[in-house]
Coordinates of C-alpha atoms and ligand atoms in Angstrom, one line a residue:
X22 CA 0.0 0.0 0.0
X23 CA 1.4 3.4 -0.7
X24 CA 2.5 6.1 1.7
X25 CA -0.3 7.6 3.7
X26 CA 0.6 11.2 3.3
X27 CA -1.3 14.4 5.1
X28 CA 0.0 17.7 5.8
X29 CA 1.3 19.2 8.9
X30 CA 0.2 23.0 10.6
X31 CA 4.3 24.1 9.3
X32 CA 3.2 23.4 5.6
X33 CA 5.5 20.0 4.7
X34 CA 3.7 16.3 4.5
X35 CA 3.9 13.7 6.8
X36 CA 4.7 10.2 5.5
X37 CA 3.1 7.2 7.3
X38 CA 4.0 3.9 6.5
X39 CA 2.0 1.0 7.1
X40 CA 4.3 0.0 10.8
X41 CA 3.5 3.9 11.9
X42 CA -0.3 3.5 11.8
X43 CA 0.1 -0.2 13.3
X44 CA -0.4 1.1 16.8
X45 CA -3.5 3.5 15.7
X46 CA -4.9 0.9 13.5
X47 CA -4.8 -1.8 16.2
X48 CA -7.0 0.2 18.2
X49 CA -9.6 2.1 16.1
X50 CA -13.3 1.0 15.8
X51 CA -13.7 3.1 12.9
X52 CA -12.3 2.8 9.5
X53 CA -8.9 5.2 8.4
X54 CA -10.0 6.2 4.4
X55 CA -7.5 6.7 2.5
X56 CA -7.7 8.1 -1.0
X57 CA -7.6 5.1 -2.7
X58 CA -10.4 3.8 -0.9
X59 CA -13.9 3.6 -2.2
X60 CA -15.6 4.8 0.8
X61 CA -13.4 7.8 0.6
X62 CA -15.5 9.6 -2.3
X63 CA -18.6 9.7 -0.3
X64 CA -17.2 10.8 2.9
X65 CA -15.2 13.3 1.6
X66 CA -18.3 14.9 0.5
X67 CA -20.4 18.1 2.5
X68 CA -23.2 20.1 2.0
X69 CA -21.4 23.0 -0.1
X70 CA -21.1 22.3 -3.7
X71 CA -18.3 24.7 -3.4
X72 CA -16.0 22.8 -1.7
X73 CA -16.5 19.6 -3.8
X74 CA -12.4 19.9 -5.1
X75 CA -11.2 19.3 -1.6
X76 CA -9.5 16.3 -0.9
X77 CA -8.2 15.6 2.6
X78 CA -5.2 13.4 2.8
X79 CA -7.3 10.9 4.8
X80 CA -10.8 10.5 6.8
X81 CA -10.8 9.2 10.6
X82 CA -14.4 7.9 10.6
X83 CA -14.8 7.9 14.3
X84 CA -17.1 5.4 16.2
X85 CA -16.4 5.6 19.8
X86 CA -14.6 8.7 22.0
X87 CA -11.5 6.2 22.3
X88 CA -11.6 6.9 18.6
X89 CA -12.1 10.7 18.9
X90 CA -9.0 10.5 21.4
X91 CA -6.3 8.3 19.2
X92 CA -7.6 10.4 16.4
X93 CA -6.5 13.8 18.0
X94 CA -3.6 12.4 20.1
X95 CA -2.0 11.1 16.1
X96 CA -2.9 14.9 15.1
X97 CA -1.2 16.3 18.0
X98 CA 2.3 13.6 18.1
X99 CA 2.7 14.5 14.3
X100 CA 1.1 18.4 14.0
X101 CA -1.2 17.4 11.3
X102 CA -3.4 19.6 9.9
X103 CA -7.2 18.2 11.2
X104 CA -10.4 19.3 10.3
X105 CA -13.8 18.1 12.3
X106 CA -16.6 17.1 10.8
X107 CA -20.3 17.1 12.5
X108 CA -23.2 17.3 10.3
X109 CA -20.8 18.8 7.2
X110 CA -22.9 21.6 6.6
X111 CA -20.6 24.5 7.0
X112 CA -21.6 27.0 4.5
X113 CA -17.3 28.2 5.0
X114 CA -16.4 24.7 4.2
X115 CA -14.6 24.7 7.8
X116 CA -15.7 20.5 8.4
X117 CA -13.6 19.9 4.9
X118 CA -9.7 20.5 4.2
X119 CA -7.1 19.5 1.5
X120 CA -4.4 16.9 2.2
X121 CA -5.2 17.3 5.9
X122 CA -6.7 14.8 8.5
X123 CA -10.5 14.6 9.0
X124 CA -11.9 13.7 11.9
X125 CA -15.2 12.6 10.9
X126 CA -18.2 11.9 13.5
X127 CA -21.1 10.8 11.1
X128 CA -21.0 7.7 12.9
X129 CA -21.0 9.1 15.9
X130 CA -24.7 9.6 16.6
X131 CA -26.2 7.8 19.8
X132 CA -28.6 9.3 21.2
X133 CA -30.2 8.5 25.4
X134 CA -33.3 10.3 26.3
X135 CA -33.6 10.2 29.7
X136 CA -37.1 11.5 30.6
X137 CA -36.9 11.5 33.8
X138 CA -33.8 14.0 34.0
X139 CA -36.0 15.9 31.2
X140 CA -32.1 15.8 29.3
X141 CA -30.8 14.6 26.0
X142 CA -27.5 13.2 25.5
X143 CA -26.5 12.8 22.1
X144 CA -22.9 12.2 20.3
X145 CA -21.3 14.8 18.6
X146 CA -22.3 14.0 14.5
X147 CA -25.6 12.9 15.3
X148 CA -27.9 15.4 13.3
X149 CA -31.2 17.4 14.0
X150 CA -33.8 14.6 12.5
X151 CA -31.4 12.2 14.7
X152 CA -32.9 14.3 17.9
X153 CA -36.2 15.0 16.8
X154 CA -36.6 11.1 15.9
X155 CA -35.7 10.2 19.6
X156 CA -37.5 13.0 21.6
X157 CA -40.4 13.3 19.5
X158 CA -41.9 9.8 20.0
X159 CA -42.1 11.0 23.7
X160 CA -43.5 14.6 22.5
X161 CA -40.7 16.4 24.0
X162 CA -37.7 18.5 21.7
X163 CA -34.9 20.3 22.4
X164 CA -33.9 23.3 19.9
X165 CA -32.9 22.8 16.9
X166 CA -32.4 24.1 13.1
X167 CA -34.9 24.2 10.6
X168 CA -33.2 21.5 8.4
X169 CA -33.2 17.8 9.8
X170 CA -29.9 17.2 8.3
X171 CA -28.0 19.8 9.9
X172 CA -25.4 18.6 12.4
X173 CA -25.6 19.8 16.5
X174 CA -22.3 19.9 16.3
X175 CA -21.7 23.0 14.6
X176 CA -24.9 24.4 14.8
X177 CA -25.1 24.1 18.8
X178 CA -21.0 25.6 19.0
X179 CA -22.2 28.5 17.1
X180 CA -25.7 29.2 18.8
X181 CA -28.8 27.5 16.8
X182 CA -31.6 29.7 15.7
X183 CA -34.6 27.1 15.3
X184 CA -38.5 26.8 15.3
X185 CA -38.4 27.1 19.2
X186 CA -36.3 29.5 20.2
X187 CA -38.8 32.5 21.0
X188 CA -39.9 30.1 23.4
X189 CA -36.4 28.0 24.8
X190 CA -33.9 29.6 23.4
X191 CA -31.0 29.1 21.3
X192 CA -29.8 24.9 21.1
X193 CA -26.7 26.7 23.1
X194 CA -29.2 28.1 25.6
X195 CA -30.4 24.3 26.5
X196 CA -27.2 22.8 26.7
X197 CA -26.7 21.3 30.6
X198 CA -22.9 19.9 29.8
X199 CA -20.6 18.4 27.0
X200 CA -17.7 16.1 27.0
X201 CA -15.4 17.5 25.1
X202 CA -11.3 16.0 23.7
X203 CA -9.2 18.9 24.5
X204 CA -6.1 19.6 21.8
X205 CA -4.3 16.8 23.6
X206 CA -5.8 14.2 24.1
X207 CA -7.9 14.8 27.4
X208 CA -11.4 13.8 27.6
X209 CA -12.9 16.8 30.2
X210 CA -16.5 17.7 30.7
X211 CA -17.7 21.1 30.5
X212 CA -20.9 22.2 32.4
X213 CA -22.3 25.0 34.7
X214 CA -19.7 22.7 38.0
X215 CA -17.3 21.0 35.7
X216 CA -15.1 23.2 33.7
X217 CA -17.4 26.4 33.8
X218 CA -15.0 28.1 31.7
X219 CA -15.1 26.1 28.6
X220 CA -18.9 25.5 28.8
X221 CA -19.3 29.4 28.7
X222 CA -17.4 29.1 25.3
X223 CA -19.1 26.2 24.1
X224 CA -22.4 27.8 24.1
X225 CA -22.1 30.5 20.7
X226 CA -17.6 30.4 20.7
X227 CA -18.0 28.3 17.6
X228 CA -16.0 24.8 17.0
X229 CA -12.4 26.1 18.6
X230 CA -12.3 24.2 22.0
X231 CA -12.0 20.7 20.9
X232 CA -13.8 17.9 19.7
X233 CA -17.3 17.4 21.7
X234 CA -18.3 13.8 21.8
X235 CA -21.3 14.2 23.5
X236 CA -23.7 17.0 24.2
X237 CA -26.8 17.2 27.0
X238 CA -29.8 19.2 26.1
X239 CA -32.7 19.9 28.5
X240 CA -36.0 19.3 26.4
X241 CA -39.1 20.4 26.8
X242 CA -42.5 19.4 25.8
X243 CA -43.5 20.1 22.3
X244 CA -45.9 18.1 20.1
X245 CA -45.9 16.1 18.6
X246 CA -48.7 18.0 16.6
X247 CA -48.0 21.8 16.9
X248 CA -50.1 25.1 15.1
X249 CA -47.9 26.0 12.3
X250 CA -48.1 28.9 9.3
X251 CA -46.5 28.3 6.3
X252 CA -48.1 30.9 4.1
X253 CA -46.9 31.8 1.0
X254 CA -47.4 35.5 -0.6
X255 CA -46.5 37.1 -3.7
X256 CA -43.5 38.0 -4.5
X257 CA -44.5 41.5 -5.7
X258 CA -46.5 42.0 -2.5
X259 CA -42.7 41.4 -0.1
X260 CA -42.5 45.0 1.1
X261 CA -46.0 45.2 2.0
X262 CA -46.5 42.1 3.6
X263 CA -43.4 42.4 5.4
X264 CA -44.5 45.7 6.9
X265 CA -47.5 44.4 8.4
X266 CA -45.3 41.2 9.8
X267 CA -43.2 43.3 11.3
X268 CA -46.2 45.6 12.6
X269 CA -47.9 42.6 14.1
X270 CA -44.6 40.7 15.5
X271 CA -44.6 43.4 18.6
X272 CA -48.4 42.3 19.5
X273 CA -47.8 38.7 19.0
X274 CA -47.8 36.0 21.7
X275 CA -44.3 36.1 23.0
X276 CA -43.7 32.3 22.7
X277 CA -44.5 32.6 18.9
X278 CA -41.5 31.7 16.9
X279 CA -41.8 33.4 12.7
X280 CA -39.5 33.6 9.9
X281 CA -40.2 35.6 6.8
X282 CA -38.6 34.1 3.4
X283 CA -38.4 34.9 -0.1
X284 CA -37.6 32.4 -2.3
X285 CA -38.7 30.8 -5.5
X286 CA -40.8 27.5 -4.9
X287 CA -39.0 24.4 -7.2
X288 CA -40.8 22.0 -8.9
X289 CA -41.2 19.6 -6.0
X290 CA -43.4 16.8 -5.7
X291 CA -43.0 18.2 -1.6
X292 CA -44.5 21.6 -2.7
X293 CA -48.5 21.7 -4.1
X294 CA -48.5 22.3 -8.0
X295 CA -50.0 25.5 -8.1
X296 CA -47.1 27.0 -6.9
X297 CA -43.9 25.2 -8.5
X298 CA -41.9 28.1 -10.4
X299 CA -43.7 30.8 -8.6
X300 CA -41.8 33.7 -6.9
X301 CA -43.1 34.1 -3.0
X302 CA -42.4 35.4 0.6
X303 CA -43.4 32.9 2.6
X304 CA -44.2 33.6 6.3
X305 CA -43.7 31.0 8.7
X306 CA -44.6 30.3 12.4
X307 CA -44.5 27.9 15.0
X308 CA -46.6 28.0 18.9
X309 CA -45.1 25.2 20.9
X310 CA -48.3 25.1 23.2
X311 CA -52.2 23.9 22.8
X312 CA -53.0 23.2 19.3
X313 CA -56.4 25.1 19.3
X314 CA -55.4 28.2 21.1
X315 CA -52.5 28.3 18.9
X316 CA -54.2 27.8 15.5
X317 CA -56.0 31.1 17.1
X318 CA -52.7 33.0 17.9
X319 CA -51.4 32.4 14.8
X320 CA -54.3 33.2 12.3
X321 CA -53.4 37.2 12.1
X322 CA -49.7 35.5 9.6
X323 CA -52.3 34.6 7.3
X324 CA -53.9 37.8 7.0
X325 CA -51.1 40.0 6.2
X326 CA -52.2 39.8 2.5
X327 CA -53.8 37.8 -0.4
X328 CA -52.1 34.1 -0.1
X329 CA -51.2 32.2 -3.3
X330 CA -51.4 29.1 -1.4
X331 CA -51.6 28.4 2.4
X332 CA -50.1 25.2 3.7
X333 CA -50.9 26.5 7.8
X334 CA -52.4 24.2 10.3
X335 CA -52.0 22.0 12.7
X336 CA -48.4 19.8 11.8
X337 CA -45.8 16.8 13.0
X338 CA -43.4 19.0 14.7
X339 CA -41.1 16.9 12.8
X340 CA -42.8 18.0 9.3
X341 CA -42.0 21.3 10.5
X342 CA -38.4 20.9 11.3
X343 CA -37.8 18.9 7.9
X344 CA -40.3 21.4 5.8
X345 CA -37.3 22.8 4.4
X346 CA -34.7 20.5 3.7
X347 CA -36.2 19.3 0.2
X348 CA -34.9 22.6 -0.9
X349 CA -30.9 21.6 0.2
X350 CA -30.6 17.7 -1.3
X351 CA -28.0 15.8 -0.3
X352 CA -27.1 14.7 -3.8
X353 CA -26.7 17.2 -5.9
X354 CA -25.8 19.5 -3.9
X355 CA -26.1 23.5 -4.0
X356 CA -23.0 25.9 -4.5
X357 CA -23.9 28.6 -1.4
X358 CA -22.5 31.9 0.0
X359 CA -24.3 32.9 2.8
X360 CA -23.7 36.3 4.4
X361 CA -25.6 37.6 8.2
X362 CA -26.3 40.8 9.5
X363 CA -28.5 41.8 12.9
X364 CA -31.1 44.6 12.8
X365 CA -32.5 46.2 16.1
X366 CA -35.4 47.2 14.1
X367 CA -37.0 46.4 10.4
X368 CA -37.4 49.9 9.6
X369 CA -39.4 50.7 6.2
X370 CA -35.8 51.3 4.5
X371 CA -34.4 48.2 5.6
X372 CA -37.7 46.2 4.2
X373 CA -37.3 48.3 0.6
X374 CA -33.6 47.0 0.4
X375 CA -34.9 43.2 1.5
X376 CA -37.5 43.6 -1.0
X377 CA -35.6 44.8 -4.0
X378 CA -32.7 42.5 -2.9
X379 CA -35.0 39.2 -3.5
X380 CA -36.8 41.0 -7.1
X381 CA -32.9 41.0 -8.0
X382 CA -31.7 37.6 -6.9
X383 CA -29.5 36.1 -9.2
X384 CA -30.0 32.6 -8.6
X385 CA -33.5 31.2 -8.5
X386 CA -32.3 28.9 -5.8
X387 CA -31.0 32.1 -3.9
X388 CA -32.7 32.6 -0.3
X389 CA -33.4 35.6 2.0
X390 CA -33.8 34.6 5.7
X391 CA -35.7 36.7 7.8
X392 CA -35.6 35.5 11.3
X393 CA -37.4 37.5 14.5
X394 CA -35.5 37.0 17.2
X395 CA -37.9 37.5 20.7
X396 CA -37.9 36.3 24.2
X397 CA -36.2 32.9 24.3
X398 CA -33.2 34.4 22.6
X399 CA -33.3 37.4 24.9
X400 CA -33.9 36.3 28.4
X401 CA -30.5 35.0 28.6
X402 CA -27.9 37.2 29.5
X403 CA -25.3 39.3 27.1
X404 CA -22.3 37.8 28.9
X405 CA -23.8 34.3 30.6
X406 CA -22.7 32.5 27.3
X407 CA -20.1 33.3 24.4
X408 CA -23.2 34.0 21.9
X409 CA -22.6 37.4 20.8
X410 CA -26.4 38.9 20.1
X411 CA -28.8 39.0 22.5
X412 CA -30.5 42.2 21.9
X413 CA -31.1 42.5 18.1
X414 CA -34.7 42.0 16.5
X415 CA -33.8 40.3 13.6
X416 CA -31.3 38.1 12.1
X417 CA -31.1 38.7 8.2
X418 CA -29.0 36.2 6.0
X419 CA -28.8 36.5 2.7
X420 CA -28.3 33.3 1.3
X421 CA -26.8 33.0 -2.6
X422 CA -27.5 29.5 -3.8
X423 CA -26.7 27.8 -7.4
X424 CA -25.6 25.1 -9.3
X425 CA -24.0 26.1 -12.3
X426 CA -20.2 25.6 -11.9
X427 CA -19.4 28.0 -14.9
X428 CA -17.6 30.5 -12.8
X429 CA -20.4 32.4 -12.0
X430 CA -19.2 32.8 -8.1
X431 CA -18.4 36.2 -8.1
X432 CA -21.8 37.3 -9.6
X433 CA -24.0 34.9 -7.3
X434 CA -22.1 36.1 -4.1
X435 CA -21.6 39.9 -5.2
X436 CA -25.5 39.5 -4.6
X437 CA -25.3 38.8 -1.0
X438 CA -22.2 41.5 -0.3
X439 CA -24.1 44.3 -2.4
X440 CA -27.1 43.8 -0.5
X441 CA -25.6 43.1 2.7
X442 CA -23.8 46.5 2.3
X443 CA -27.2 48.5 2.0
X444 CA -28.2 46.7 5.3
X445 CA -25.0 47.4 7.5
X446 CA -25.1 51.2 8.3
X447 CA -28.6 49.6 9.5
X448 CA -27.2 47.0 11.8
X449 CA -25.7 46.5 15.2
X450 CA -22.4 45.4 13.3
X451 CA -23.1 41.6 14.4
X452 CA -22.7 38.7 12.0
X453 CA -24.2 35.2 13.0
X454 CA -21.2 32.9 12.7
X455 CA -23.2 29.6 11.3
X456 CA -24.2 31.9 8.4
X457 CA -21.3 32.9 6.8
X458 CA -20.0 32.5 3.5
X459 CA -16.1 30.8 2.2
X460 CA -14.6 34.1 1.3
X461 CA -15.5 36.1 4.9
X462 CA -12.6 34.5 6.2
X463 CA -10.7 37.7 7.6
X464 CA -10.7 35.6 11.3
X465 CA -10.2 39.4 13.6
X466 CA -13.0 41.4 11.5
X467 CA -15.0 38.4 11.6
X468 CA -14.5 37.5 15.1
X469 CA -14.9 40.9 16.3
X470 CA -18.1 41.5 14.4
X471 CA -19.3 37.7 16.2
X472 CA -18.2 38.1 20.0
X473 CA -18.5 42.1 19.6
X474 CA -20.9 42.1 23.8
X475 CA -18.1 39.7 24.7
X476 CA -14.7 41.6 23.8
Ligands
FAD506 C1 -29.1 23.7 4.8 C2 -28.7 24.4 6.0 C3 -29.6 24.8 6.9 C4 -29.2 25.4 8.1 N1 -30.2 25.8 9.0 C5 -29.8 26.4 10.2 C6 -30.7 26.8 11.2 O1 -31.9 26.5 11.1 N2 -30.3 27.4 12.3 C7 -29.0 27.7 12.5 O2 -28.6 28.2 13.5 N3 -28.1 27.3 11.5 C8 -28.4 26.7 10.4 N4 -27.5 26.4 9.5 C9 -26.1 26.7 9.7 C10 -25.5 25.6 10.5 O3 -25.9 25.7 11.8 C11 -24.0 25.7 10.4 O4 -23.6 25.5 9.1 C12 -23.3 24.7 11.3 O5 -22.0 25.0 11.5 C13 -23.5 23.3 10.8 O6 -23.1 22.3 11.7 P1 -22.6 20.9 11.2 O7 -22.2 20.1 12.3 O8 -23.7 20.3 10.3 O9 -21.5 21.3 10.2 P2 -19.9 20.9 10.1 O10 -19.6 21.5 8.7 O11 -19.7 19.5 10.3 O12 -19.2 21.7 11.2 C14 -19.3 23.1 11.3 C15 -18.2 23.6 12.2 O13 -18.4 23.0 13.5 C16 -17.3 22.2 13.9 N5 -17.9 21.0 14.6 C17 -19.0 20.3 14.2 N6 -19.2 19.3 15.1 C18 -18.3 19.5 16.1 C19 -18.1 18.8 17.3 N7 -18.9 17.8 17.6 N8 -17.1 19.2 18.1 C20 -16.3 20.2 17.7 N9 -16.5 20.9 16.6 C21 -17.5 20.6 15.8 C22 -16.6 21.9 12.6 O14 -15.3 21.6 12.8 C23 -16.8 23.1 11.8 O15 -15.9 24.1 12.2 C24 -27.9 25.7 8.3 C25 -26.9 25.3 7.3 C26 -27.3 24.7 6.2 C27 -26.3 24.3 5.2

């Protein structure tokens, strides 16, 4: 067998013969892909079509923490370049390297509910439908993204802005402890007693701290049938209907949790005919309580104009938290650049530029997320975890998707910077690190703008 070769932090390439890896080899439960391997091609696969030229110089596919540990103590011994990998949907590409090591947790995904604790432990690559799947069947949830396949991993380091947060919080804000394998080796846990340090920075200080094996969510009761609007508007109607959103958002039930979208609706067999093609702001809402009362609460997002279709009423929770990821397949995957800004307020300017920004898309498969952030998000404190934005209204991203590879980059993501320029003398100067796009990689602007409460 040839030289295994990956690259080290000072920039030359370590050579491993088949008598170095006997040791780590001997003890792994997972397998060690190598680029002549056949599972390599898959696995070296994540959700950005973007980053589909990267080849690491090999793929750790953990299956146990005793993997997790060789895997970072082989790193550290021979400075290797190492990349982790949770879910893989890192919009930056940071779960994917070349000629690196990947440490890769797909198979890392067990999952104990333990109902009377009211906690969730699950491993560190297990993904969102993973969680729902397991709490669900009990009616109880923890929060999470709005697309089943996203990974906790990164989504929870960063924060997690889900269908529940207006009511629990971020999926940081729910976290009771992790275990986590430090740089070298260690396997410590981090929560609120043990190591309160490092659980401060695992809750919104992003991926840094090491590799966490296993996370503990409290959950709550949800479901499993919850009132939910998925209404979808006309395009040309955005700026009006967003203006009443907005109007009615400060009058709203405080445990209501609503997003306002405009995208273009594919030809789906998920999405009713009458729409396929069509250009439309949906508006979105979830009431994690009473099913009635909710249906109630909620009515007023289907008012704010004359629906093209109306897909509200009472839904799986689960339907909810997967409604979405039709729109980001697996195979075939979508070429994004994402880019986030806060707002304290959507002021009629700010709703003109979000209106004229989604008329101009350049991409049919381009996205704008409008996200109100309310109570949940709120009632924790500015400096209790590393999240950086407690106070802001709204979380905009502006997400450029496609799938032509013919160099058209630049013009797809000059969409999201042009626009995102218009926004930020609008802003509280805060980006939202699990939305950010490959080329925002200037680490002290980026981190500043991130952790800006915290610094
Ligand atoms: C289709 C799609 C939908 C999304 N929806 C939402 C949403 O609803 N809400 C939201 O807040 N965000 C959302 N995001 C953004 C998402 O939260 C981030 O991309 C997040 O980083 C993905 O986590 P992951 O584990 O899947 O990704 P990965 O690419 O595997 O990892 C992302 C980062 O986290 C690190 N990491 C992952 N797992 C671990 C671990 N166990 N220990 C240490 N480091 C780890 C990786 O090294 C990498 O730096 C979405 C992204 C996509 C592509």
């Amino acid at each position: 067998m040839a030289d295994l070769k990956i690259k080290t932090n000072s920039g030359t390439t370590a050579s491993f013969q088949e008598e170095d890896l006997a040791e780590l080899m001997m003890s792994l439960r997972g397998p060690l892909l190598r680029p002549e391997d056949a599972a390599y091609e898959p696995a070296r696969h994540v959700y950005n079509g973007m980053f589909a030229g990267r080849h690491p110089g090999a793929i750790l596919r953990a299956r146990s923490t005793a993997d997790v540990i060789d895997a970072v103590r082989f790193a550290a011994n021979h400075d290797l370049v190492v990349a982790v990998r949770g879910g893989g949907h890192s919009v930056a590409g940071n779960s994917i390297c070349d000629d690196g090591l990947i440490i890769d947790l797909t198979e890392l995904n067990g999952i104990h509910l333990d109902r009377k604790a009211g906690t969730v432990r699950v491993q560190g690559g297990a993904t969102w439908g993973d969680v729902d799947r397991e709490t669900q069947a009990f009616g109880l949830a923890t929060p999470g993204g709005v697309v089943s396949t996203t990974g906790i991993g990164g989504l929870t380091l960063n924060g997690g802005i889900g269908w529940l947060r207006n009511k629990h919080g971020l999926s940081c804000d729910n976290l009771v402890s992790a275990e986590v394998v430090t740089a070298s080796g260690e396997l410590i846990t981090a929560s609120a007693a043990e190591n309160p340090d490092l659980f401060w920075a695992l809750r919104g200080g992003g991926g840094n701290f090491g590799v966490v094996t296993s996370f503990e969510f409290k959950v709550h009761p949800v479901g499993p049938i919850v009132p939910a609007a998925l209404v979808m508007y006309p395009l040309a109607e955005a700026a009006n209907v967003l203006r009443k959103w907005r109007d009615w958002l400060p009058d709203a039930q405080e445990d209501i949790t609503s997003n306002a979208i405009p995208f273009t609706v594919p030809v789906s067999e998920h999405m009713p005919p009458p729409v396929h093609g069509q250009q439309v702001l949906i508006i979105a809402g979830v009431y994690p309580g009473d099913v009635e009362e909710g249906l109630r609460l909620i009515q007023p997002l289907r008012e704010l104009g004359t629906p093209l279709f109306d897909m509200s009423g009472p839904l799986p929770f689960r339907a909810m938290q997967s409604s979405f990821d039709f729109f980001f397949p697996l195979e075939n995957p979508l070429i994004s650049y994402w880019k986030s800004i806060y707002l304290n307020e959507l002021g009629d300017d700010a709703i003109e530029i979000l209106a004229e920004a989604a008329n101009n898309r350049t991409s049919e498969l381009s996205m704008i997320n409008i996200v109100h952030l309310g109570k949940g998000v709120r009632s924790v404190g500015a400096k209790e975890t590393a999240f950086g934005e407690r106070t802001a209204s709204f979380m905009i991203s502006l997400d450029a998707n496609w799938r032509d590879t013919t160099g058209d980059t630049a013009r797809h993501a000059a969409w999201a910077r042009s626009y995102w320029d218009r926004l930020n003398p609008l802003s509280t100067g805060g980006v939202y690190l699990n939305f950010v796009g490959a080329e925002d990689k200037d680490a002290d602007k980026l981190v500043r703008s991130a952790f800006g409460a915290q610094l």
